[in-house]
Tab-separated table of C-alpha atoms and ligand atoms in Angstrom:
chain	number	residue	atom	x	y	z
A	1	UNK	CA	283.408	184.118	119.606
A	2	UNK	CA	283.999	180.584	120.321
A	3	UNK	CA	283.887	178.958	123.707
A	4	UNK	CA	281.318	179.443	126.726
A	5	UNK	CA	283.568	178.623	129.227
A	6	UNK	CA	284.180	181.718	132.711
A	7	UNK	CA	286.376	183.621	129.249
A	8	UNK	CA	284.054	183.679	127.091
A	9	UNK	CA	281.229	184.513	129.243
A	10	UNK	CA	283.219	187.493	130.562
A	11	UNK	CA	284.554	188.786	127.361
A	12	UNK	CA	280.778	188.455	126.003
A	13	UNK	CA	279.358	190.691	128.832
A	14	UNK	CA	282.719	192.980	128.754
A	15	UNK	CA	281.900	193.158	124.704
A	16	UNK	CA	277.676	194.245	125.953
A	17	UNK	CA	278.628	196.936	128.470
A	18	UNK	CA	280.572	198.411	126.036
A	19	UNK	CA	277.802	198.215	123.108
A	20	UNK	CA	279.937	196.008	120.541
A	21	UNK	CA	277.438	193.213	119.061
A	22	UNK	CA	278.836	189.337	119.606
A	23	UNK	CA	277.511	186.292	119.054
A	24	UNK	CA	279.133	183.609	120.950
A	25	UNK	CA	279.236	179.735	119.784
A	26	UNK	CA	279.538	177.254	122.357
A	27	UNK	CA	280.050	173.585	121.231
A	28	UNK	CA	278.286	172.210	123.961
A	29	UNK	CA	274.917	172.205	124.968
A	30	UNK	CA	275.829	173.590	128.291
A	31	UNK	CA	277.450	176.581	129.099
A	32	UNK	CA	280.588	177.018	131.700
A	33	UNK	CA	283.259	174.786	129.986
A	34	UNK	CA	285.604	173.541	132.806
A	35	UNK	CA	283.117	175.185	135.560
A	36	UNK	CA	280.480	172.499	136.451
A	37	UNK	CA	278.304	171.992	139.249
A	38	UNK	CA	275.758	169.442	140.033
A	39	UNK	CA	272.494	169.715	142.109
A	40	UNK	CA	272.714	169.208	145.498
A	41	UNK	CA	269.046	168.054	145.677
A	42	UNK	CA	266.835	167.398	142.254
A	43	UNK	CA	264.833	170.526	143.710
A	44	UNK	CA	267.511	172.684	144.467
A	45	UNK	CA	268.935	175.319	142.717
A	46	UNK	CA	272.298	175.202	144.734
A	47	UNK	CA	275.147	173.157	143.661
A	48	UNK	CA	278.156	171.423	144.422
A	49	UNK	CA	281.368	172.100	142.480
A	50	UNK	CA	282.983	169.239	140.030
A	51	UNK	CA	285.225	171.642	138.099
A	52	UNK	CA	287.168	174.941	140.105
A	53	UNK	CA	285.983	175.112	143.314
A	54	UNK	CA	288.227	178.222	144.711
A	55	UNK	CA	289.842	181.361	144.555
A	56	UNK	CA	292.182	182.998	146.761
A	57	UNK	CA	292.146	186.300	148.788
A	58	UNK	CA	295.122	187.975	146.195
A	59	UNK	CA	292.855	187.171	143.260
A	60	UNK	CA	290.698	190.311	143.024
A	61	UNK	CA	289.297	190.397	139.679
A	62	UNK	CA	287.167	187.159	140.599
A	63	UNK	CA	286.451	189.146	143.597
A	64	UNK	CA	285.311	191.816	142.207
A	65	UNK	CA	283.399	189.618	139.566
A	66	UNK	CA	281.476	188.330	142.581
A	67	UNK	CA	280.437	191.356	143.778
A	68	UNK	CA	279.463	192.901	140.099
A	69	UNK	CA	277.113	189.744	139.951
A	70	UNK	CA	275.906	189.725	142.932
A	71	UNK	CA	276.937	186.645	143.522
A	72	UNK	CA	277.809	185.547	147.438
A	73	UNK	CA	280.990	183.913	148.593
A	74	UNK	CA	282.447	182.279	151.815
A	75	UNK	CA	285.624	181.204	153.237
A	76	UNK	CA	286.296	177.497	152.226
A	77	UNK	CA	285.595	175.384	155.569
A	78	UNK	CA	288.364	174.294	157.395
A	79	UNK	CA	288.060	174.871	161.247
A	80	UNK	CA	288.514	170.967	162.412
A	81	UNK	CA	291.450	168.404	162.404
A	82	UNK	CA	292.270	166.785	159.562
A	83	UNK	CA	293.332	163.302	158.712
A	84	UNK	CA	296.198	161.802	156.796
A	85	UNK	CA	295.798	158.313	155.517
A	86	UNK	CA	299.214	156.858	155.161
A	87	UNK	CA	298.667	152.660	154.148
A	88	UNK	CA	296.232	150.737	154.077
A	89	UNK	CA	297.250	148.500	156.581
A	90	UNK	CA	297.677	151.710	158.920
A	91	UNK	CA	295.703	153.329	161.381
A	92	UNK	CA	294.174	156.743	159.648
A	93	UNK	CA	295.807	159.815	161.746
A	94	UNK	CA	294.731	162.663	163.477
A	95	UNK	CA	295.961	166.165	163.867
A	96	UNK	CA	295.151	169.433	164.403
A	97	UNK	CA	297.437	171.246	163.313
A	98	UNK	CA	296.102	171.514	159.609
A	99	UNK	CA	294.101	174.444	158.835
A	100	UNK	CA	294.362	174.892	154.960
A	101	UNK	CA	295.060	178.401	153.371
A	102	UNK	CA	292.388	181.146	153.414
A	103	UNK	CA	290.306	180.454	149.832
A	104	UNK	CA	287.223	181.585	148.583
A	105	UNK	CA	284.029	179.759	147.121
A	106	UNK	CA	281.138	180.989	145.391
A	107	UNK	CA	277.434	180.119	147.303
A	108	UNK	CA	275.738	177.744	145.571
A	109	UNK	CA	278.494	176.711	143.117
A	110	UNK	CA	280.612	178.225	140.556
A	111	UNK	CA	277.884	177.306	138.196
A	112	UNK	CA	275.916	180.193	139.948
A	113	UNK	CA	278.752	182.571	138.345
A	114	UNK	CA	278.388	181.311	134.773
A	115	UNK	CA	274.398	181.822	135.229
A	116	UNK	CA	274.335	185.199	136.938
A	117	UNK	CA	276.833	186.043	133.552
A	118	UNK	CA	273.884	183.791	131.100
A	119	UNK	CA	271.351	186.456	132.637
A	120	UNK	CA	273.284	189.590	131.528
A	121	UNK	CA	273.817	188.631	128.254
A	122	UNK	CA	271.176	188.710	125.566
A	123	UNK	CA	270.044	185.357	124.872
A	124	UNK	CA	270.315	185.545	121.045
A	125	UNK	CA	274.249	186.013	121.324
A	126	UNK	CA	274.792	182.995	123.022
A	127	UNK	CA	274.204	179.708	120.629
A	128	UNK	CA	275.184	176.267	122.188
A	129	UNK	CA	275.737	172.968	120.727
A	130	UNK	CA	277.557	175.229	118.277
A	131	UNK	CA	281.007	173.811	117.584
A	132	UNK	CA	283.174	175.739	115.401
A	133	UNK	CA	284.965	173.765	113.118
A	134	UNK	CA	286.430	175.484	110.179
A	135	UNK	CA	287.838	179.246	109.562
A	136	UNK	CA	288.900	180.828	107.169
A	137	UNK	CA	289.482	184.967	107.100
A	138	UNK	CA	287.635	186.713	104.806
A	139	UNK	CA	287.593	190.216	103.079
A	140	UNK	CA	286.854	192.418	105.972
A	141	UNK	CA	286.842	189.322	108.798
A	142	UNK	CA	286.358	185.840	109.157
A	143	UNK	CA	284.224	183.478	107.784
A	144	UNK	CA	283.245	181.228	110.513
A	145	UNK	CA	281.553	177.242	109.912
A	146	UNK	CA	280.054	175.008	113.070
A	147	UNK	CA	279.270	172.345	112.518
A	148	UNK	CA	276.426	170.164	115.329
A	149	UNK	CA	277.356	166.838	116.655
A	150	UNK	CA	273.362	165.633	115.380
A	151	UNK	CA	275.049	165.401	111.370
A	152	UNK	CA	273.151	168.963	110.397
A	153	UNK	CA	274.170	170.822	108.012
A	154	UNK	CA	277.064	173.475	108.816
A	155	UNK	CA	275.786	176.833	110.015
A	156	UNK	CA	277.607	179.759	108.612
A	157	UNK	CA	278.863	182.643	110.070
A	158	UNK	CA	280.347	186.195	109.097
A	159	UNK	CA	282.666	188.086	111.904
A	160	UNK	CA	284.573	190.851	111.953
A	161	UNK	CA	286.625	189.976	114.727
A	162	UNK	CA	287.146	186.210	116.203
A	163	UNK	CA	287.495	185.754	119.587
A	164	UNK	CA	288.769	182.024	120.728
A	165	UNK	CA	288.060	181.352	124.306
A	166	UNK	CA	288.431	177.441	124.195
A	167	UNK	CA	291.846	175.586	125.934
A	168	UNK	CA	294.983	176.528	122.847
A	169	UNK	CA	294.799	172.660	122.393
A	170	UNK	CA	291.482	172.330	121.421
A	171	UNK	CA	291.792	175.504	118.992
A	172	UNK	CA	294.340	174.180	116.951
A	173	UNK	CA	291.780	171.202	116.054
A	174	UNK	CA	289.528	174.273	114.683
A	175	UNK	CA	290.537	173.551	110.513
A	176	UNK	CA	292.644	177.053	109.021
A	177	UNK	CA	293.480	178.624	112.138
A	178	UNK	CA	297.261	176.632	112.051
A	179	UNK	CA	297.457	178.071	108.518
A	180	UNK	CA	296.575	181.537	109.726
A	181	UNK	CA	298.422	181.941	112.988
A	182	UNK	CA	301.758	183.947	113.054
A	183	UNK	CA	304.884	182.163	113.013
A	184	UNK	CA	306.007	179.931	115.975
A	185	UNK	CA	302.082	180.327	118.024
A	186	UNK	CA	300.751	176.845	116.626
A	187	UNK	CA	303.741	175.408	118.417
A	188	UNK	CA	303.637	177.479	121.437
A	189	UNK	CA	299.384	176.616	121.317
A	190	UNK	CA	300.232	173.037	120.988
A	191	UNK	CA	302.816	172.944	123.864
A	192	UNK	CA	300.209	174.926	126.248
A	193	UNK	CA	298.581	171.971	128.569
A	194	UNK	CA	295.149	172.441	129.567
A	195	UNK	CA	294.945	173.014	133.385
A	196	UNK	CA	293.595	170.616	135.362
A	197	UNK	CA	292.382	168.270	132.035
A	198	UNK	CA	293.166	165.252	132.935
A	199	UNK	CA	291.930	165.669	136.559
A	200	UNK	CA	288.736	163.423	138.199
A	201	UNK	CA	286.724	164.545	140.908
A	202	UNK	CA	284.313	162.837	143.340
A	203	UNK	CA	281.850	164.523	145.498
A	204	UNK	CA	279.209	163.102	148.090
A	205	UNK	CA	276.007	164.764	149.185
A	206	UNK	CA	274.851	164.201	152.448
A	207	UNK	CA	271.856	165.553	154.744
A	208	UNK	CA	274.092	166.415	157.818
A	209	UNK	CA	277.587	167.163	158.125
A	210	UNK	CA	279.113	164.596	160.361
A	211	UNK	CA	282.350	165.005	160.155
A	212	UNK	CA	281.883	168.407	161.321
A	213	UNK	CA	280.150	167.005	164.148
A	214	UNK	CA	282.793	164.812	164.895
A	215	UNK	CA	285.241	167.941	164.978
A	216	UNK	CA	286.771	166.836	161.657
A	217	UNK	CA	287.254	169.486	159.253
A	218	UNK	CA	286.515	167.256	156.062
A	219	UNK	CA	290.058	167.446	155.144
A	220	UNK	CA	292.191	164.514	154.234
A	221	UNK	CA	295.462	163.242	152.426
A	222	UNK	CA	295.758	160.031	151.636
A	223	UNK	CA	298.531	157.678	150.051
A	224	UNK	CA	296.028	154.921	149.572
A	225	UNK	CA	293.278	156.410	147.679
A	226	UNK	CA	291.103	156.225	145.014
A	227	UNK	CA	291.154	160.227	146.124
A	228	UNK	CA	294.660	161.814	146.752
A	229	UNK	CA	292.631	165.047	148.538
A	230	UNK	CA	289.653	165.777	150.171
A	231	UNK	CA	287.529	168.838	151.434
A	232	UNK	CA	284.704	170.242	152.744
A	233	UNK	CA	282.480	170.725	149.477
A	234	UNK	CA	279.259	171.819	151.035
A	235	UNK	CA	277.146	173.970	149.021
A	236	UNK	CA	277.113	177.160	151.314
A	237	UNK	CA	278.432	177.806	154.969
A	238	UNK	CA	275.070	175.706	156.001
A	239	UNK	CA	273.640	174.338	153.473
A	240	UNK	CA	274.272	171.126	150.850
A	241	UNK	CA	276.746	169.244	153.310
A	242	UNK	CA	279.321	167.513	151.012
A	243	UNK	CA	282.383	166.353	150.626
A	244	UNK	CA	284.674	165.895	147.755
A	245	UNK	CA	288.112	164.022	146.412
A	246	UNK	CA	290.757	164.498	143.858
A	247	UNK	CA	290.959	161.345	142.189
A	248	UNK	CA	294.583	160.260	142.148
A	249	UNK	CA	294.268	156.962	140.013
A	250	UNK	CA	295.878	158.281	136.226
A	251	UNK	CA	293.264	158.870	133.190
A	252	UNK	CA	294.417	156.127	131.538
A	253	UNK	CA	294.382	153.251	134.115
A	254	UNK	CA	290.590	154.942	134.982
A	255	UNK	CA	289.334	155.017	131.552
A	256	UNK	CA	289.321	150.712	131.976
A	257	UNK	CA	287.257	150.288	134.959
A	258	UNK	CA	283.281	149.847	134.502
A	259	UNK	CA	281.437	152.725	135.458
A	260	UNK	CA	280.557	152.817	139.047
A	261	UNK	CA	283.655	150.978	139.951
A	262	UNK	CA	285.763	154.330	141.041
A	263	UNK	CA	282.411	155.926	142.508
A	264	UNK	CA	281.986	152.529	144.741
A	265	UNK	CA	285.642	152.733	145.405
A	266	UNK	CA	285.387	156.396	146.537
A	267	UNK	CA	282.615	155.882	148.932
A	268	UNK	CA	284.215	152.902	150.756
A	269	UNK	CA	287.496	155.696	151.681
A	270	UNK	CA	285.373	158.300	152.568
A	271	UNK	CA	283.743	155.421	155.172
A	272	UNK	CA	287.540	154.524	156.102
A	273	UNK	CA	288.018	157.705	156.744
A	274	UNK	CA	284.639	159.705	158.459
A	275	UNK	CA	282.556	156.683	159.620
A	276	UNK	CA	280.114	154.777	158.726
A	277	UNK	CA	277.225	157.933	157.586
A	278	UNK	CA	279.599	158.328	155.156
A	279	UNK	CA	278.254	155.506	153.319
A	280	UNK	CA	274.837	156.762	152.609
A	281	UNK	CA	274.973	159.891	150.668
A	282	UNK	CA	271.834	161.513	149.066
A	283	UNK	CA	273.371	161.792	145.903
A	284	UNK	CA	277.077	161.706	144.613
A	285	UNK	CA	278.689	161.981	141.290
A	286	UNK	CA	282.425	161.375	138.983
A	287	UNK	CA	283.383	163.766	136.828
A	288	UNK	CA	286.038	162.566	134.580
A	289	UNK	CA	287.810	165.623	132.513
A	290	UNK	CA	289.599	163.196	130.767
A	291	UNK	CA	286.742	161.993	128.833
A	292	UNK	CA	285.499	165.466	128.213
A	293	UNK	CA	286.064	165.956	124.526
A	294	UNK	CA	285.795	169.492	124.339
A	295	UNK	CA	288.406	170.417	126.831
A	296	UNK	CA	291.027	167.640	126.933
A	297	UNK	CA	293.452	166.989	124.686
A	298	UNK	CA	295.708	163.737	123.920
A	299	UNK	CA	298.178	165.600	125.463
A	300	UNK	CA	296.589	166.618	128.100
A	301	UNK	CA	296.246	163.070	129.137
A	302	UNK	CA	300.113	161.850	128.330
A	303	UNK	CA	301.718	164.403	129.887
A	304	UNK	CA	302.414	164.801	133.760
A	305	UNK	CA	300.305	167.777	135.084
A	306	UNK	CA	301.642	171.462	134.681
A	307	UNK	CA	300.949	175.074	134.756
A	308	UNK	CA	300.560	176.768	131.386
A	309	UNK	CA	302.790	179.371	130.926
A	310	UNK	CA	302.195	181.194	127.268
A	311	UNK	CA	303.242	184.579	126.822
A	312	UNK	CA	301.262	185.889	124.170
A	313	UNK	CA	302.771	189.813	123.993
A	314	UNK	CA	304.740	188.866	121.214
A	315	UNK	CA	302.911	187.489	118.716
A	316	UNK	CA	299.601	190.212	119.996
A	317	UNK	CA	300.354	193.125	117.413
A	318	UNK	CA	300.221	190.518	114.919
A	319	UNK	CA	297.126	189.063	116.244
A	320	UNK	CA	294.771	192.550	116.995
A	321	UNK	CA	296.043	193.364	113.415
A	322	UNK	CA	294.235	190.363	112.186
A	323	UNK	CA	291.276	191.052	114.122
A	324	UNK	CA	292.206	187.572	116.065
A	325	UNK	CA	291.790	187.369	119.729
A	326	UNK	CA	292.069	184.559	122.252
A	327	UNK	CA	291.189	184.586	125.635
A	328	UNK	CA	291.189	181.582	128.327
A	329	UNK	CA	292.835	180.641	131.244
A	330	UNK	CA	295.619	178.993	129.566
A	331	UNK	CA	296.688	182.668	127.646
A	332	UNK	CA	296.599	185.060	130.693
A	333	UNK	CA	299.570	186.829	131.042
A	334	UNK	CA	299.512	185.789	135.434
A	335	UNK	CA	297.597	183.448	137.058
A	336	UNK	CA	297.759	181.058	134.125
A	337	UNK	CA	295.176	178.355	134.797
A	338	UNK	CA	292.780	179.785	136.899
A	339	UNK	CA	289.793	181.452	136.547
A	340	UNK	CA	291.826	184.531	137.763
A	341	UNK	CA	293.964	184.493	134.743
A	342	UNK	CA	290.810	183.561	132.595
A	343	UNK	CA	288.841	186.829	133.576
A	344	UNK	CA	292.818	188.564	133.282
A	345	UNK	CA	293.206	187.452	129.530
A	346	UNK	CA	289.292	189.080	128.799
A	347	UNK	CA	290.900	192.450	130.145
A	348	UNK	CA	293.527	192.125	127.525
A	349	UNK	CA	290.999	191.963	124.998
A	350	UNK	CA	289.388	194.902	126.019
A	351	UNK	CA	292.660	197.117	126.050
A	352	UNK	CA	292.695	196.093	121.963
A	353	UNK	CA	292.140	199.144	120.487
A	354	UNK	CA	291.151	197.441	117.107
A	355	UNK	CA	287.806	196.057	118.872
A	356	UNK	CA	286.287	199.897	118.972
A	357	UNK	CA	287.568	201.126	115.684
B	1	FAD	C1	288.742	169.564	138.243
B	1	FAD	C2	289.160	171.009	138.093
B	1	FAD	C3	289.403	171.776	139.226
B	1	FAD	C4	289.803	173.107	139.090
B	1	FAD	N1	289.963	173.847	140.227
B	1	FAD	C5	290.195	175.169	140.124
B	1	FAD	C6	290.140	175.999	141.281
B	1	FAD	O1	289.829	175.549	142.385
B	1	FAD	N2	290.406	177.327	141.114
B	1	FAD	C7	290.701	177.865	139.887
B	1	FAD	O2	290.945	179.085	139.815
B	1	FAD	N3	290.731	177.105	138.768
B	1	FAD	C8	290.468	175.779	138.862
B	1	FAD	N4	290.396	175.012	137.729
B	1	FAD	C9	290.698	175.651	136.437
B	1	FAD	C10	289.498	176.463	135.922
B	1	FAD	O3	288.396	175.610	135.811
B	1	FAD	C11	289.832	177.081	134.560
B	1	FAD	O4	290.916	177.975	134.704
B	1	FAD	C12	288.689	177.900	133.936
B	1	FAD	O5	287.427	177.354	134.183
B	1	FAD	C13	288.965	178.009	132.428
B	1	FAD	O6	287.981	178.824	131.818
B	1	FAD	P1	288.099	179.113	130.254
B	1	FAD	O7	286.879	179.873	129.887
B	1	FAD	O8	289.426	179.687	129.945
B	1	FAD	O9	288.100	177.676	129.544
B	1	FAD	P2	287.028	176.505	129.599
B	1	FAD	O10	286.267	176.520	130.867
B	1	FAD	O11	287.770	175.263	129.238
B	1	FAD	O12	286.007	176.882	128.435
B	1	FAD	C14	286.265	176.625	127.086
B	1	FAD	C15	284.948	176.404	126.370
B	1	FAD	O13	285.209	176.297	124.966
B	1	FAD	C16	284.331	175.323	124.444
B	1	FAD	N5	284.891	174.895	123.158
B	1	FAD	C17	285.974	174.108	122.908
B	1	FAD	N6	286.179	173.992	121.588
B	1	FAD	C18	285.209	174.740	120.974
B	1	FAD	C19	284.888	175.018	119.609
B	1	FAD	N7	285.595	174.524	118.602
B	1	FAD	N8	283.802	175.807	119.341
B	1	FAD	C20	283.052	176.332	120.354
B	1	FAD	N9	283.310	176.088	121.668
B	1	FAD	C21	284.393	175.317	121.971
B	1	FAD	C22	284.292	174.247	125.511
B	1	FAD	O14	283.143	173.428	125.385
B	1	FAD	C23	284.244	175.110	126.786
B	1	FAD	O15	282.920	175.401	127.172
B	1	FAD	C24	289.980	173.675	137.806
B	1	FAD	C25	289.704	172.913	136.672
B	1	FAD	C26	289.291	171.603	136.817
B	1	FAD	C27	288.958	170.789	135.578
């Protein structure tokens, strides 16, 4: 199986609970893919959320994925006003008549997910820094080659079935899978966008939450910027007060300022907006996904964002004949992009009759 992102993680526990052997390859030396929280404090296990941060009350199986795990969740913070920043040269505004939709986070960080799944699996089927790079199928199978970024030699691997859980982009860069694929899915794969790639996010740590305080629900809209969107980001109901942005400056234009310029930038609005305290955070960090290399594609990047819609039931006969599977967000049959659609497209693979025969 390739790819250690929410999919692949599911579809490896699915594949333990029901006693069918896996090893899964994950190019990275960390696992979660697109889910990726940071520390709130170097000597605290909680963290705060730089990839997905929510899911919503109609999205049961991450509900129920929760609870399975044992892993706690809480209504997103939003009692408070929120503030709308329209110009620069005009006064920020007030109102309360915001109140966001109900959503859910996970306590602690999404991360907390991807580790409560890390603890269920057995660690020897789970290899990281392990890109796959070359396929090929095989007599009964696949023959399977990664290859590590440090130059080593390529590792080898026999499967019987292949399971790709990595965005459609970055699978077509995997060499002989175009060359195996059924007619018309390279093209469909290559016109899938990668949900959310070319995003940035910002998040602040702070000891207190003062715009709480202040009756401010840590929501804001802004049409000046760096950040488009902000929240509430805070670790747990209580605990690892924070506050995060949507960057709205474009990949491209952010890829030529200095590092630290867009992090500097990002603190000054957050003081524009919530005060001076806001200046001072404990810790705060950019995540680009633009520069990630293992989930962005060039495409990704050009294109203005969408939703990716690819309806695999056509070409899936084809594909469980060939004992090929993908999984992701981007191939769920609803909720296309989300981690609801990502743990959806693992319950496909299960229904595949061909994986117990
Ligand atoms: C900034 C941001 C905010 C988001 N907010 C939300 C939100 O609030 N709610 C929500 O529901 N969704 C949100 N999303 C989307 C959500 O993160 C994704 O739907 C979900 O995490 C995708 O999981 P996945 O396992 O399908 O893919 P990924 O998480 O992309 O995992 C794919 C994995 O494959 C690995 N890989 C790639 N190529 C190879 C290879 N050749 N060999 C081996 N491994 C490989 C990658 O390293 C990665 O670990 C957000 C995404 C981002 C970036």
């Amino acid at each position: 199986m390739a790819g250690g992102g929410l999919a692949g993680m599911a579809a490896a526990l699915r594949l333990e609970q029901a006693g069918i052997a896996y090893l899964l390859l994950e190019a990275q030396e960390r696992l979660g893919g697109r889910i990726f929280s940071q520390p709130v404090a170097a000597d605290d296990g909680s963290g705060v959320d730089l990839g997905p941060t929510w899911f919503w009350p109609h999205q049961q199986r991450m509900r129920r994925l929760c609870a399975e795990l044992r892993c706690k969740v809480f209504e997103q913070h939003v009692a408070g006003d929120v503030l709308y920043q329209q110009g620069s040269a005009q006064p920020v505004q007030r109102s309360d008549a915001g109140q966001g939709m109900l959503s859910y986070r996970v306590e602690g960080g999404t991360q907390s997910l991807i580790a409560a799944l890390a603890a269920r699996l057995d660690p020897a089927g789970v290899q990281r820094s392990c890109p796959i790079t070359n396929i090929a199928p095989g007599e009964d199978g696949w023959s399977v080659s990664a290859t590590a970024a440090d130059g080593s030699e390529p590792r080898q691997f026999r499967a019987q079935h292949l399971v790709l859980a990595a965005p459609p982009r970055k699978l077509l860069q995997i060499a002989g899978l175009s060359s195996c694929l059924p007619a018309g899915l390279s093209t469909a794969l290559a016109a899938t966008p990668t949900w959310m790639a070319a995003q940035a996010k910002f998040v602040a740590v702070y000891p207190a939450p003062f715009w709480r305080q202040a009756g401010l629900s840590g929501q804001a809209f802004s049409r000046v910027g760096p950040m488009v969107e902000i929240h509430d980001a805070s670790a747990t109901t209580d605990t690892g007060f924070a506050l995060f942005g949507f960057i709205g400056v474009p990949a491209g234009v952010r890829s030529r300022h200095a590092a630290g310029v867009l992090q500097d930038a990002c603190l000054r609005q957050l003081v524009s907006l919530f005060g001076a305290q806001a200046a001072t955070p404990e810790v705060s960090y950019l995540k680009d996904w633009a520069q990630d290399a293992w989930i962005v594609s060039e495409q990704d990047i050009d294109e203005s964002p969408r939703h990716p819609e690819l309806d695999l039931s056509r070409w899936l006969p084809q594909l469980r004949r060939m004992q090929l599977h993908l999984v992701g967000s981007e191939v769920a049959p609803q909720e296309g992009g989300y981690l609801e659609g990502a743990l959806g497209s693992v319950e496909v693979l299960m229904r595949s009759p061909e994986l117990f025969s």
